[in-house]
Coordinates of C-alpha atoms and ligand atoms in Angstrom, one line a residue:
M1 CA -1.5 2.2 7.5
F2 CA -4.2 0.0 6.1
I3 CA -4.0 -1.9 2.8
D4 CA -7.0 -2.4 0.5
T5 CA -6.0 -5.8 -1.0
H6 CA -8.9 -5.9 -3.5
C7 CA -10.5 -3.0 -5.1
H8 CA -11.8 -2.4 -8.7
L9 CA -10.5 1.1 -9.3
N10 CA -10.4 0.0 -12.9
Y11 CA -14.3 -0.1 -12.9
Q12 CA -16.7 2.8 -13.2
P13 CA -17.7 4.8 -11.3
L14 CA -14.4 4.7 -9.6
L15 CA -12.2 5.0 -12.7
K16 CA -13.4 8.3 -13.8
N17 CA -12.6 9.9 -10.4
A18 CA -9.7 7.6 -9.5
E19 CA -7.4 10.4 -8.3
A20 CA -10.0 11.8 -5.9
F21 CA -10.8 8.3 -4.5
L22 CA -7.1 7.6 -4.1
E23 CA -6.6 10.8 -2.2
E24 CA -9.6 10.1 0.0
A25 CA -8.3 6.7 0.8
Y26 CA -4.8 8.0 1.5
N27 CA -6.1 10.6 3.9
N28 CA -8.1 7.9 5.6
N29 CA -4.9 5.9 6.2
V30 CA -5.5 3.4 3.4
Q31 CA -2.1 3.8 1.8
K32 CA -1.6 0.8 -0.4
I33 CA -4.2 -0.4 -2.9
I34 CA -4.4 -3.5 -5.1
C35 CA -6.4 -2.9 -8.2
V36 CA -7.8 -6.3 -9.2
A37 CA -8.5 -7.3 -12.8
T38 CA -11.2 -9.5 -14.2
D39 CA -10.3 -9.6 -17.9
I40 CA -7.5 -8.6 -20.2
Q41 CA -8.8 -5.1 -20.9
N42 CA -9.2 -4.1 -17.3
T43 CA -5.8 -5.7 -16.5
L44 CA -4.4 -3.1 -18.8
T45 CA -6.3 -0.4 -17.1
A46 CA -5.1 -1.6 -13.7
I47 CA -1.5 -1.5 -14.9
K48 CA -2.0 2.0 -16.1
L49 CA -3.2 3.1 -12.7
A50 CA -0.3 1.2 -11.0
D51 CA 2.2 3.0 -13.3
K52 CA 0.7 6.3 -12.5
Y53 CA 0.4 6.0 -8.7
D54 CA 3.1 4.8 -6.5
F55 CA 0.9 3.1 -3.9
V56 CA -1.3 1.3 -6.4
Y57 CA -0.6 -2.2 -7.5
A58 CA -2.3 -4.4 -10.2
T59 CA -3.2 -8.0 -10.8
A60 CA -3.8 -9.8 -14.1
G61 CA -6.4 -12.5 -14.6
F62 CA -9.7 -13.7 -15.9
H63 CA -12.7 -13.8 -13.6
P64 CA -15.2 -16.7 -14.0
H65 CA -17.9 -14.2 -15.0
D66 CA -15.9 -13.0 -18.0
I67 CA -14.2 -16.0 -19.4
K68 CA -16.9 -16.6 -22.0
L69 CA -15.5 -13.6 -23.8
A70 CA -11.9 -14.8 -23.8
K71 CA -10.1 -14.9 -27.1
N72 CA -7.4 -17.4 -28.3
G73 CA -4.1 -16.7 -26.7
W74 CA -5.6 -15.3 -23.5
L75 CA -3.4 -17.4 -21.2
E76 CA -0.2 -16.3 -23.0
E77 CA -1.4 -12.7 -22.8
I78 CA -1.9 -13.0 -19.0
E79 CA 1.5 -14.6 -18.6
R80 CA 3.0 -11.6 -20.5
L81 CA 1.1 -9.1 -18.4
L82 CA 2.3 -10.8 -15.2
Q83 CA 5.9 -9.8 -16.1
H84 CA 5.1 -6.1 -15.3
D85 CA 6.8 -5.1 -12.1
K86 CA 3.7 -3.6 -10.4
V87 CA 1.6 -6.7 -11.1
V88 CA 1.6 -8.6 -7.8
A89 CA -0.7 -11.5 -8.3
I90 CA -2.9 -13.5 -10.6
G91 CA -6.6 -12.7 -10.1
E92 CA -9.3 -12.7 -9.6
I93 CA -9.8 -16.2 -10.8
G94 CA -12.1 -19.0 -9.6
I95 CA -15.5 -20.4 -9.8
D96 CA -19.0 -18.8 -9.5
F97 CA -21.9 -21.3 -9.4
Y98 CA -24.2 -18.6 -7.9
R99 CA -24.5 -16.3 -11.0
D100 CA -23.3 -18.8 -13.6
Y101 CA -22.5 -16.0 -16.1
S102 CA -20.1 -18.4 -17.9
P103 CA -20.8 -22.1 -18.5
R104 CA -19.6 -24.4 -15.7
E105 CA -17.6 -26.5 -18.1
L106 CA -15.6 -23.5 -19.0
Q107 CA -15.1 -22.2 -15.5
L108 CA -13.2 -25.3 -14.2
P109 CA -10.5 -25.4 -16.9
F110 CA -10.0 -21.6 -16.8
F111 CA -9.4 -21.7 -13.1
T112 CA -7.2 -24.7 -13.3
K113 CA -5.0 -23.2 -16.1
Q114 CA -4.5 -19.9 -14.3
L115 CA -3.7 -21.7 -11.0
E116 CA -1.1 -23.8 -12.9
L117 CA 0.3 -20.7 -14.4
A118 CA 0.6 -19.1 -10.9
K119 CA 2.3 -22.2 -9.6
S120 CA 4.8 -22.2 -12.5
L121 CA 5.7 -18.6 -11.8
N122 CA 5.4 -19.0 -8.0
I123 CA 3.1 -15.9 -7.6
P124 CA 0.2 -15.3 -5.3
V125 CA -3.4 -15.9 -6.4
I126 CA -6.7 -14.1 -5.6
I127 CA -9.5 -16.7 -5.7
H128 CA -13.2 -15.9 -6.2
N129 CA -15.4 -18.8 -4.9
R130 CA -19.2 -18.5 -4.9
N131 CA -21.2 -21.6 -4.1
A132 CA -18.4 -23.8 -5.3
D133 CA -16.5 -24.9 -2.1
N134 CA -15.9 -28.5 -3.2
E135 CA -14.9 -27.6 -6.8
T136 CA -12.5 -24.9 -5.5
R137 CA -10.9 -27.2 -3.0
D138 CA -10.6 -30.0 -5.6
I139 CA -8.8 -27.9 -8.1
I140 CA -6.5 -26.3 -5.5
N141 CA -5.5 -29.8 -4.4
K142 CA -5.2 -31.2 -7.9
V143 CA -2.8 -28.3 -8.9
D144 CA -1.2 -28.6 -5.5
Y145 CA -0.6 -24.9 -5.1
Y146 CA -1.7 -23.1 -1.9
N147 CA -0.3 -19.6 -2.2
S148 CA -3.7 -18.1 -2.5
V149 CA -6.2 -15.8 -0.7
L150 CA -9.9 -16.7 -0.7
H151 CA -11.4 -13.2 -1.4
C152 CA -14.7 -11.9 0.0
F153 CA -15.0 -15.1 2.1
G154 CA -18.6 -16.2 2.3
S155 CA -18.3 -19.9 3.2
N156 CA -18.5 -21.3 6.7
A157 CA -16.0 -21.4 9.5
E158 CA -15.1 -25.1 9.0
Y159 CA -14.2 -24.4 5.3
A160 CA -12.1 -21.4 6.5
E161 CA -10.2 -23.6 9.0
E162 CA -9.6 -26.3 6.4
M163 CA -8.3 -23.9 3.8
I164 CA -6.0 -22.2 6.4
K165 CA -4.6 -25.5 7.3
N166 CA -3.7 -26.0 3.7
G167 CA -1.8 -22.7 3.8
L168 CA -4.3 -20.3 2.2
H169 CA -5.2 -16.8 3.4
I170 CA -8.7 -15.4 3.8
S171 CA -9.9 -11.8 3.1
F172 CA -13.2 -10.1 4.1
T173 CA -15.0 -7.2 2.7
G174 CA -18.0 -5.1 3.9
N175 CA -19.7 -8.5 4.0
V176 CA -18.6 -8.7 7.7
T177 CA -21.0 -5.8 8.5
Y178 CA -24.2 -7.3 7.1
G179 CA -25.1 -9.3 10.2
S180 CA -24.6 -12.8 8.8
K181 CA -23.9 -15.1 11.7
K182 CA -22.1 -17.5 9.4
T183 CA -19.7 -14.8 8.2
E184 CA -19.2 -13.6 11.8
K185 CA -18.3 -17.2 12.9
A186 CA -15.9 -17.4 10.0
V187 CA -14.2 -14.2 11.0
K188 CA -13.7 -15.6 14.5
A189 CA -12.3 -18.8 13.1
V190 CA -9.6 -17.2 11.0
P191 CA -6.4 -16.4 12.9
I192 CA -5.5 -12.7 12.5
E193 CA -2.2 -13.8 11.0
K194 CA -4.1 -15.3 8.1
L195 CA -6.5 -12.5 7.5
M196 CA -6.5 -9.6 5.1
L197 CA -8.8 -6.6 4.4
E198 CA -10.4 -5.6 1.2
T199 CA -13.3 -3.4 0.0
D200 CA -14.1 -5.1 -3.4
A201 CA -15.1 -1.5 -4.2
P202 CA -17.2 -0.3 -6.0
F203 CA -19.3 -3.3 -4.7
L204 CA -20.3 -4.3 -1.2
S205 CA -20.4 -1.1 0.8
P206 CA -20.2 -1.6 4.5
A207 CA -23.7 -1.5 6.2
S208 CA -23.3 2.1 7.5
K209 CA -22.7 3.2 3.8
R210 CA -25.4 1.2 2.3
G211 CA -26.8 2.5 -1.0
K212 CA -23.5 4.4 -1.7
T213 CA -20.7 3.4 -4.1
N214 CA -18.1 1.6 -2.1
V215 CA -14.7 3.2 -2.0
P216 CA -11.2 2.1 -0.7
A217 CA -11.4 4.7 2.0
N218 CA -14.0 2.4 3.8
I219 CA -11.4 -0.1 4.8
P220 CA -11.3 1.2 8.5
L221 CA -15.0 0.4 8.8
I222 CA -14.3 -3.3 8.0
A223 CA -11.3 -3.3 10.3
E224 CA -13.4 -1.9 13.1
K225 CA -16.0 -4.7 12.7
I226 CA -13.3 -7.4 12.6
A227 CA -11.7 -5.9 15.7
E228 CA -15.1 -6.1 17.5
L229 CA -15.7 -9.7 16.4
K230 CA -12.2 -10.9 17.4
E231 CA -12.1 -8.8 20.6
I232 CA -8.8 -7.1 19.7
S233 CA -7.9 -3.5 19.1
I234 CA -8.3 -1.9 15.7
D235 CA -4.6 -1.0 15.9
E236 CA -3.8 -4.6 16.1
V237 CA -6.0 -5.4 13.1
E238 CA -4.3 -2.6 11.2
L239 CA -0.8 -3.7 12.1
I240 CA -1.2 -7.4 11.5
T241 CA -3.4 -7.4 8.4
T242 CA -1.0 -4.9 6.8
E243 CA 2.0 -7.1 7.6
N244 CA 0.1 -10.1 6.1
A245 CA -0.6 -8.2 2.9
V246 CA 2.9 -6.9 2.5
R247 CA 4.3 -10.4 3.0
F248 CA 1.6 -12.2 0.9
F249 CA 1.8 -9.9 -2.1
N250 CA 5.5 -9.0 -1.7
L251 CA 4.7 -5.3 -1.8
Ligands
NI1 NI1 -13.7 -8.5 -6.9

């Protein structure tokens, strides 16, 4: 059994056909799925899906792209949603200096506050970091909480090694299939015991599905590429990354 640790089933076009995509995933041996939120509204949608389907879990959190729309009381609302028993992590939270959809001076405190909340509740964190390696590291160190996964890892191998030493996990998407030497080196640098799989569907289709909507059923394609890069069997990738996800998210 594989686990898709990061999928936006709460986004269109996945949401309107959620049942069909879940069935396709299940039949393709992807038998646990974490539906990741990016604002309050789609946290509620993720929870609805998790309530309806046994093997779907949810997260609660505010993505750096969306925080400019946050209303007063947002942090208390997230804290309340985290009490739901199918909500397994806070996320995705972090910093995005690539798209800069929200002002930088908002991104840093939103990330810090949500990471502090995770620390106070001792729950896992899904971190989004784009072009902000130093700021991400500084905030993690300042809050002094390391129970996190760096999702859709796109930084270099040295950064991966440093973050793993601090206790973080790393997850990869279809980004491992795009031929980036930097990402391939990072995959090789991450011990399999610290690695998890994710699609980030509907985004980032693996290279062989380019131009199509990404779906959770594509997880084995990512596992296959990781097995090839690490020169281990796909069965080993399946077994260990699933164990990692069960342990990390307490599934
Ligand atoms: Ni995502």
